[in-house]
PDB file of C-alpha atoms in Angstrom:
ATOM      1  CA  ARG A 161      26.296  -2.365 -17.964  1.00 70.00           C
ATOM      2  CA  LYS A 162      22.940  -2.876 -16.265  1.00 81.00           C
ATOM      3  CA  GLU A 163      20.709   0.137 -15.726  1.00 87.00           C
ATOM      4  CA  VAL A 164      20.331  -0.701 -12.046  1.00 92.00           C
ATOM      5  CA  GLU A 165      22.620  -2.851  -9.929  1.00 93.00           C
ATOM      6  CA  GLN A 166      21.983  -4.217  -6.480  1.00 93.00           C
ATOM      7  CA  ASP A 167      23.750  -6.593  -4.136  1.00 87.00           C
ATOM      8  CA  PRO A 168      21.510  -9.691  -4.304  1.00 84.00           C
ATOM      9  CA  GLY A 169      22.274 -10.693  -0.721  1.00 85.00           C
ATOM     10  CA  PRO A 170      20.885 -12.558   1.044  1.00 91.00           C
ATOM     11  CA  PHE A 171      21.026 -10.454   4.157  1.00 93.00           C
ATOM     12  CA  ASN A 172      20.200 -12.419   7.289  1.00 96.00           C
ATOM     13  CA  VAL A 173      19.780 -10.161  10.300  1.00 97.00           C
ATOM     14  CA  PRO A 174      18.380 -10.611  13.818  1.00 97.00           C
ATOM     15  CA  GLU A 175      15.208  -8.865  14.901  1.00 98.00           C
ATOM     16  CA  GLY A 176      15.910  -5.345  16.016  1.00 97.00           C
ATOM     17  CA  ALA A 177      18.975  -4.921  13.821  1.00 97.00           C
ATOM     18  CA  THR A 178      19.597  -2.072  11.414  1.00 97.00           C
ATOM     19  CA  VAL A 179      20.271  -3.064   7.828  1.00 96.00           C
ATOM     20  CA  ALA A 180      21.182  -1.026   4.758  1.00 95.00           C
ATOM     21  CA  PHE A 181      20.794  -1.813   1.086  1.00 93.00           C
ATOM     22  CA  ASN A 182      22.586  -0.045  -1.703  1.00 93.00           C
ATOM     23  CA  CYS A 183      21.935   0.379  -5.361  1.00 95.00           C
ATOM     24  CA  THR A 184      23.713   2.098  -8.245  1.00 96.00           C
ATOM     25  CA  TYR A 185      22.245   3.292 -11.519  1.00 95.00           C
ATOM     26  CA  SER A 186      23.946   3.972 -14.821  1.00 93.00           C
ATOM     27  CA  ASN A 187      21.908   6.772 -16.402  1.00 90.00           C
ATOM     28  CA  SER A 188      22.898  10.111 -14.918  1.00 90.00           C
ATOM     29  CA  ALA A 189      19.761  11.700 -16.399  1.00 88.00           C
ATOM     30  CA  SER A 190      17.468   9.472 -14.328  1.00 89.00           C
ATOM     31  CA  GLN A 191      14.659  11.459 -12.844  1.00 84.00           C
ATOM     32  CA  SER A 192      12.893   9.502 -10.152  1.00 88.00           C
ATOM     33  CA  PHE A 193      13.729   6.659  -7.863  1.00 93.00           C
ATOM     34  CA  PHE A 194      11.837   4.145  -5.798  1.00 94.00           C
ATOM     35  CA  TRP A 195      12.178   1.200  -3.479  1.00 96.00           C
ATOM     36  CA  TYR A 196       9.721  -1.628  -3.959  1.00 96.00           C
ATOM     37  CA  ARG A 197       9.136  -4.597  -1.734  1.00 97.00           C
ATOM     38  CA  GLN A 198       8.339  -8.036  -3.125  1.00 96.00           C
ATOM     39  CA  ASP A 199       7.223 -10.931  -0.975  1.00 96.00           C
ATOM     40  CA  CYS A 200       7.774 -14.491  -2.129  1.00 93.00           C
ATOM     41  CA  ARG A 201       5.513 -15.330  -5.063  1.00 90.00           C
ATOM     42  CA  LYS A 202       3.760 -11.961  -4.855  1.00 95.00           C
ATOM     43  CA  GLU A 203       3.754  -8.795  -6.906  1.00 96.00           C
ATOM     44  CA  PRO A 204       6.111  -5.883  -6.220  1.00 96.00           C
ATOM     45  CA  LYS A 205       4.606  -3.165  -4.047  1.00 95.00           C
ATOM     46  CA  LEU A 206       5.798   0.396  -3.740  1.00 93.00           C
ATOM     47  CA  LEU A 207       7.600   0.904  -0.449  1.00 95.00           C
ATOM     48  CA  MET A 208       8.710   4.485  -0.879  1.00 94.00           C
ATOM     49  CA  SER A 209       9.872   7.067  -3.339  1.00 91.00           C
ATOM     50  CA  VAL A 210      13.400   8.429  -2.982  1.00 91.00           C
ATOM     51  CA  TYR A 211      13.975  12.171  -3.023  1.00 83.00           C
ATOM     52  CA  SER A 212      17.189  14.118  -3.376  1.00 83.00           C
ATOM     53  CA  SER A 213      16.821  15.501   0.129  1.00 83.00           C
ATOM     54  CA  GLY A 214      16.375  12.033   1.572  1.00 85.00           C
ATOM     55  CA  ASN A 215      13.137  10.871   3.106  1.00 91.00           C
ATOM     56  CA  GLU A 216      11.938   8.815   5.986  1.00 93.00           C
ATOM     57  CA  ASP A 217       8.833   6.739   6.575  1.00 93.00           C
ATOM     58  CA  GLY A 218       8.761   5.275  10.033  1.00 96.00           C
ATOM     59  CA  ARG A 219      11.627   2.804  10.340  1.00 97.00           C
ATOM     60  CA  PHE A 220      12.616   3.232   6.697  1.00 97.00           C
ATOM     61  CA  THR A 221      14.979   5.893   5.365  1.00 96.00           C
ATOM     62  CA  ALA A 222      15.880   6.360   1.722  1.00 96.00           C
ATOM     63  CA  GLN A 223      18.777   8.415   0.424  1.00 94.00           C
ATOM     64  CA  LEU A 224      19.814   9.509  -3.044  1.00 94.00           C
ATOM     65  CA  ASN A 225      23.273  10.626  -4.109  1.00 93.00           C
ATOM     66  CA  ARG A 226      23.028  11.947  -7.655  1.00 92.00           C
ATOM     67  CA  ALA A 227      26.736  12.706  -7.938  1.00 92.00           C
ATOM     68  CA  SER A 228      27.625   9.075  -7.217  1.00 93.00           C
ATOM     69  CA  GLN A 229      24.445   7.682  -8.858  1.00 94.00           C
ATOM     70  CA  TYR A 230      23.729   5.769  -5.701  1.00 93.00           C
ATOM     71  CA  ILE A 231      20.535   5.011  -3.780  1.00 95.00           C
ATOM     72  CA  SER A 232      20.233   3.504  -0.330  1.00 95.00           C
ATOM     73  CA  LEU A 233      17.541   2.102   1.923  1.00 96.00           C
ATOM     74  CA  LEU A 234      18.008   1.865   5.679  1.00 97.00           C
ATOM     75  CA  ILE A 235      15.727  -0.243   7.834  1.00 97.00           C
ATOM     76  CA  ARG A 236      15.916   0.294  11.567  1.00 98.00           C
ATOM     77  CA  ASP A 237      14.624  -2.029  14.285  1.00 98.00           C
ATOM     78  CA  SER A 238      14.021  -4.864  11.815  1.00 98.00           C
ATOM     79  CA  LYS A 239      10.842  -6.894  12.223  1.00 98.00           C
ATOM     80  CA  LEU A 240      10.149 -10.447  11.102  1.00 98.00           C
ATOM     81  CA  SER A 241       7.584  -8.965   8.726  1.00 97.00           C
ATOM     82  CA  ASP A 242      10.343  -7.031   6.930  1.00 98.00           C
ATOM     83  CA  SER A 243      11.583 -10.298   5.401  1.00 97.00           C
ATOM     84  CA  ALA A 244      11.191  -9.830   1.652  1.00 97.00           C
ATOM     85  CA  THR A 245      13.099  -8.893  -1.466  1.00 96.00           C
ATOM     86  CA  TYR A 246      13.742  -5.176  -1.898  1.00 97.00           C
ATOM     87  CA  LEU A 247      13.862  -3.839  -5.446  1.00 96.00           C
ATOM     88  CA  CYS A 248      15.672  -0.659  -6.407  1.00 95.00           C
ATOM     89  CA  VAL A 249      13.828   1.081  -9.233  1.00 94.00           C
ATOM     90  CA  VAL A 250      14.929   3.964 -11.433  1.00 93.00           C
ATOM     91  CA  ASN A 251      13.067   6.117 -13.926  1.00 89.00           C
ATOM     92  CA  PRO A 252      15.402   7.264 -16.703  1.00 81.00           C
ATOM     93  CA  GLY A 253      12.631   9.400 -18.164  1.00 75.00           C
ATOM     94  CA  GLY A 254      10.000   8.895 -20.826  1.00 69.00           C
ATOM     95  CA  ALA A 255       7.051   6.547 -21.048  1.00 66.00           C
ATOM     96  CA  ASN A 256       9.209   3.425 -21.101  1.00 64.00           C
ATOM     97  CA  ASN A 257      10.010   4.512 -17.741  1.00 71.00           C
ATOM     98  CA  LEU A 258      11.003   2.177 -14.906  1.00 86.00           C
ATOM     99  CA  PHE A 259      14.062  -0.036 -14.661  1.00 90.00           C
ATOM    100  CA  PHE A 260      14.160  -2.593 -11.886  1.00 92.00           C
ATOM    101  CA  GLY A 261      17.152  -3.999 -10.083  1.00 93.00           C
ATOM    102  CA  THR A 262      17.260  -7.729  -9.496  1.00 93.00           C
ATOM    103  CA  GLY A 263      16.515  -7.223  -5.809  1.00 94.00           C
ATOM    104  CA  THR A 264      18.160  -7.743  -2.449  1.00 94.00           C
ATOM    105  CA  ARG A 265      16.766 -10.488  -0.304  1.00 94.00           C
ATOM    106  CA  LEU A 266      16.346  -9.822   3.416  1.00 96.00           C
ATOM    107  CA  THR A 267      15.555 -12.415   6.059  1.00 97.00           C
ATOM    108  CA  VAL A 268      14.961 -11.214   9.604  1.00 97.00           C
ATOM    109  CA  ILE A 269      15.683 -13.959  12.111  1.00 97.00           C
ATOM    110  CA  PRO A 270      13.916 -14.281  15.488  1.00 95.00           C
TER     111      PRO A 270
ATOM    112  CA  ASN B  82     -11.533  -0.889  -5.718  1.00 62.00           C
ATOM    113  CA  ALA B  83      -9.832  -3.881  -7.369  1.00 75.00           C
ATOM    114  CA  GLY B  84      -6.747  -2.028  -8.687  1.00 94.00           C
ATOM    115  CA  VAL B  85      -4.979  -4.148 -11.303  1.00 97.00           C
ATOM    116  CA  THR B  86      -6.405  -7.588 -12.020  1.00 97.00           C
ATOM    117  CA  GLN B  87      -4.632 -10.238 -14.072  1.00 97.00           C
ATOM    118  CA  THR B  88      -6.174 -13.372 -15.498  1.00 97.00           C
ATOM    119  CA  PRO B  89      -5.399 -16.213 -15.477  1.00 97.00           C
ATOM    120  CA  LYS B  90      -3.208 -16.640 -12.390  1.00 96.00           C
ATOM    121  CA  PHE B  91      -1.649 -19.898 -13.572  1.00 96.00           C
ATOM    122  CA  ARG B  92      -1.374 -21.616 -16.927  1.00 96.00           C
ATOM    123  CA  VAL B  93       0.484 -24.521 -18.476  1.00 97.00           C
ATOM    124  CA  LEU B  94       0.896 -24.456 -22.248  1.00 97.00           C
ATOM    125  CA  LYS B  95       2.387 -26.864 -24.705  1.00 97.00           C
ATOM    126  CA  THR B  96       5.036 -25.591 -27.082  1.00 98.00           C
ATOM    127  CA  GLY B  97       3.390 -23.978 -30.067  1.00 97.00           C
ATOM    128  CA  GLN B  98       0.092 -23.189 -28.364  1.00 97.00           C
ATOM    129  CA  SER B  99      -1.217 -19.663 -28.147  1.00 96.00           C
ATOM    130  CA  MET B 100      -2.826 -17.752 -25.316  1.00 96.00           C
ATOM    131  CA  THR B 101      -3.825 -14.288 -24.167  1.00 97.00           C
ATOM    132  CA  LEU B 102      -3.185 -12.782 -20.766  1.00 98.00           C
ATOM    133  CA  LEU B 103      -5.628 -10.130 -19.663  1.00 97.00           C
ATOM    134  CA  CYS B 104      -4.818  -7.129 -17.502  1.00 98.00           C
ATOM    135  CA  ALA B 105      -7.641  -4.900 -16.284  1.00 98.00           C
ATOM    136  CA  GLN B 106      -7.328  -1.770 -14.164  1.00 97.00           C
ATOM    137  CA  ASP B 107     -10.120   0.287 -12.662  1.00 96.00           C
ATOM    138  CA  MET B 108      -8.068   3.344 -11.698  1.00 94.00           C
ATOM    139  CA  ASN B 109      -8.414   5.171 -15.011  1.00 94.00           C
ATOM    140  CA  HIS B 110      -4.648   4.985 -15.520  1.00 94.00           C
ATOM    141  CA  GLU B 111      -3.243   6.065 -18.888  1.00 94.00           C
ATOM    142  CA  TYR B 112      -0.065   4.017 -18.808  1.00 94.00           C
ATOM    143  CA  MET B 113       0.058   0.253 -18.726  1.00 96.00           C
ATOM    144  CA  TYR B 114       2.962  -2.182 -18.866  1.00 95.00           C
ATOM    145  CA  TRP B 115       3.702  -5.872 -19.224  1.00 97.00           C
ATOM    146  CA  TYR B 116       6.789  -7.283 -17.512  1.00 96.00           C
ATOM    147  CA  ARG B 117       8.245 -10.724 -17.149  1.00 97.00           C
ATOM    148  CA  GLN B 118      10.234 -11.789 -14.110  1.00 96.00           C
ATOM    149  CA  ASP B 119      12.794 -14.562 -14.237  1.00 94.00           C
ATOM    150  CA  PRO B 120      15.197 -15.714 -11.511  1.00 87.00           C
ATOM    151  CA  GLY B 121      18.314 -13.554 -11.400  1.00 81.00           C
ATOM    152  CA  MET B 122      17.036 -11.311 -14.201  1.00 83.00           C
ATOM    153  CA  GLY B 123      14.724  -8.930 -12.424  1.00 85.00           C
ATOM    154  CA  LEU B 124      11.667  -7.463 -14.094  1.00 92.00           C
ATOM    155  CA  ARG B 125      12.043  -6.874 -17.821  1.00 93.00           C
ATOM    156  CA  LEU B 126       9.646  -4.780 -19.866  1.00 93.00           C
ATOM    157  CA  ILE B 127       7.912  -6.609 -22.723  1.00 96.00           C
ATOM    158  CA  HIS B 128       5.509  -4.010 -24.130  1.00 96.00           C
ATOM    159  CA  TYR B 129       3.823  -0.912 -22.860  1.00 95.00           C
ATOM    160  CA  SER B 130       1.017   1.510 -23.706  1.00 95.00           C
ATOM    161  CA  VAL B 131       0.735   5.234 -23.144  1.00 93.00           C
ATOM    162  CA  GLY B 132      -2.980   5.341 -23.811  1.00 93.00           C
ATOM    163  CA  GLU B 133      -5.952   3.653 -25.438  1.00 95.00           C
ATOM    164  CA  GLY B 134      -5.101   2.446 -28.929  1.00 95.00           C
ATOM    165  CA  THR B 135      -1.324   2.810 -28.495  1.00 95.00           C
ATOM    166  CA  THR B 136       1.350   0.207 -27.870  1.00 96.00           C
ATOM    167  CA  ALA B 137       5.136   0.150 -27.972  1.00 95.00           C
ATOM    168  CA  LYS B 138       7.955  -2.358 -27.609  1.00 95.00           C
ATOM    169  CA  GLY B 139       9.967  -2.717 -24.464  1.00 92.00           C
ATOM    170  CA  GLU B 140      13.212  -4.527 -23.747  1.00 91.00           C
ATOM    171  CA  VAL B 141      12.112  -8.084 -24.629  1.00 95.00           C
ATOM    172  CA  PRO B 142       9.182  -7.908 -27.104  1.00 97.00           C
ATOM    173  CA  ASP B 143       9.986 -10.868 -29.365  1.00 96.00           C
ATOM    174  CA  GLY B 144       7.351 -13.589 -29.361  1.00 96.00           C
ATOM    175  CA  TYR B 145       4.684 -11.354 -27.804  1.00 98.00           C
ATOM    176  CA  ASN B 146       1.967  -9.059 -29.112  1.00 97.00           C
ATOM    177  CA  VAL B 147      -0.249  -6.635 -27.246  1.00 98.00           C
ATOM    178  CA  SER B 148      -3.426  -4.652 -27.727  1.00 97.00           C
ATOM    179  CA  ARG B 149      -5.085  -1.826 -25.852  1.00 97.00           C
ATOM    180  CA  LEU B 150      -8.501  -1.412 -27.411  1.00 95.00           C
ATOM    181  CA  LYS B 151     -10.002  -0.063 -24.194  1.00 96.00           C
ATOM    182  CA  LYS B 152      -8.281   2.179 -21.695  1.00 96.00           C
ATOM    183  CA  GLN B 153      -8.841  -0.193 -18.821  1.00 97.00           C
ATOM    184  CA  ASN B 154      -7.571  -3.351 -20.540  1.00 97.00           C
ATOM    185  CA  PHE B 155      -4.132  -4.363 -21.798  1.00 98.00           C
ATOM    186  CA  LEU B 156      -3.828  -7.776 -23.422  1.00 98.00           C
ATOM    187  CA  LEU B 157      -0.629  -9.758 -23.887  1.00 98.00           C
ATOM    188  CA  GLY B 158      -0.622 -12.480 -26.513  1.00 98.00           C
ATOM    189  CA  LEU B 159       1.709 -15.361 -27.132  1.00 96.00           C
ATOM    190  CA  GLU B 160       1.210 -16.575 -30.689  1.00 92.00           C
ATOM    191  CA  SER B 161       3.348 -19.714 -30.504  1.00 96.00           C
ATOM    192  CA  ALA B 162       4.572 -20.441 -27.002  1.00 96.00           C
ATOM    193  CA  ALA B 163       8.146 -21.562 -26.418  1.00 97.00           C
ATOM    194  CA  PRO B 164       9.764 -22.993 -23.265  1.00 97.00           C
ATOM    195  CA  SER B 165      11.841 -19.788 -23.025  1.00 96.00           C
ATOM    196  CA  GLN B 166       8.587 -17.961 -22.292  1.00 97.00           C
ATOM    197  CA  THR B 167       8.140 -19.841 -19.033  1.00 97.00           C
ATOM    198  CA  SER B 168       8.061 -17.001 -16.547  1.00 97.00           C
ATOM    199  CA  VAL B 169       5.985 -14.925 -14.180  1.00 97.00           C
ATOM    200  CA  TYR B 170       4.201 -12.133 -16.001  1.00 98.00           C
ATOM    201  CA  PHE B 171       3.215  -8.920 -14.258  1.00 97.00           C
ATOM    202  CA  CYS B 172       1.015  -6.163 -15.508  1.00 97.00           C
ATOM    203  CA  ALA B 173       1.380  -2.669 -14.076  1.00 96.00           C
ATOM    204  CA  SER B 174      -0.223   0.717 -14.494  1.00 95.00           C
ATOM    205  CA  THR B 175       0.328   4.306 -13.494  1.00 92.00           C
ATOM    206  CA  SER B 176      -1.524   7.561 -13.818  1.00 90.00           C
ATOM    207  CA  ARG B 177       1.500   9.749 -14.480  1.00 83.00           C
ATOM    208  CA  LEU B 178       5.016   9.321 -15.769  1.00 76.00           C
ATOM    209  CA  GLY B 179       7.589   9.323 -13.019  1.00 74.00           C
ATOM    210  CA  TYR B 180       5.133   7.945 -10.495  1.00 79.00           C
ATOM    211  CA  GLY B 181       5.345   4.468  -9.025  1.00 84.00           C
ATOM    212  CA  TYR B 182       3.416   1.623 -10.573  1.00 90.00           C
ATOM    213  CA  THR B 183       0.575  -0.506  -9.260  1.00 94.00           C
ATOM    214  CA  PHE B 184       1.110  -4.151 -10.126  1.00 96.00           C
ATOM    215  CA  GLY B 185      -1.270  -7.001 -10.690  1.00 97.00           C
ATOM    216  CA  SER B 186      -0.755 -10.227  -8.758  1.00 97.00           C
ATOM    217  CA  GLY B 187       0.956 -11.962 -11.658  1.00 97.00           C
ATOM    218  CA  THR B 188       0.439 -14.885 -14.017  1.00 97.00           C
ATOM    219  CA  ARG B 189       2.655 -17.939 -13.654  1.00 97.00           C
ATOM    220  CA  LEU B 190       3.105 -19.453 -17.091  1.00 97.00           C
ATOM    221  CA  THR B 191       4.845 -22.733 -17.798  1.00 97.00           C
ATOM    222  CA  VAL B 192       5.507 -23.833 -21.354  1.00 97.00           C
ATOM    223  CA  VAL B 193       6.326 -27.520 -21.736  1.00 97.00           C
TER     224      VAL B 193
END
């Protein structure tokens, strides 16, 4: 079983739509969680950390459900510039410490 | 502030050739990592370092060696390149465990 699993998509949504991505992780002892964004042929960049209480950054909301080992990312009022691949990332602990999902591709359509 | 810099950005090697990829960070980060990214596979950890002079194996270390002689530099070596090592290689660093990583812009390597 993979450490982190994501729906690869693609998700094609119109501008202004709300879209949600989900991710599950296998290690119940995992300690920290992130969403990264990766543009085509670019490096991954940290979008936001995910906290147990849930957190919001502008149009982006991240949620963590430890009991179900499930992480989500909600994007409201989608912009063309949101088109990218979104990577779910989990830290199971220790120095060898981040596991990356394969990513969910989002295309926002005019 | 340059962050994490990788060189070269592109390279084509013939099977059996060797090369070294350089990662340099100017953020005084302790922890450094080398990943490879292949279609449908996500990022996979090759080797990592928890400080100057230390290295450790990740998920896919075979065919690669690393060195961290200076805190700011983390080198990835391919001793005898194989077509299976065609990939995009990313270096990353972080100041503390459990924090997010800063990535370099990547090296696109093709082995023919």
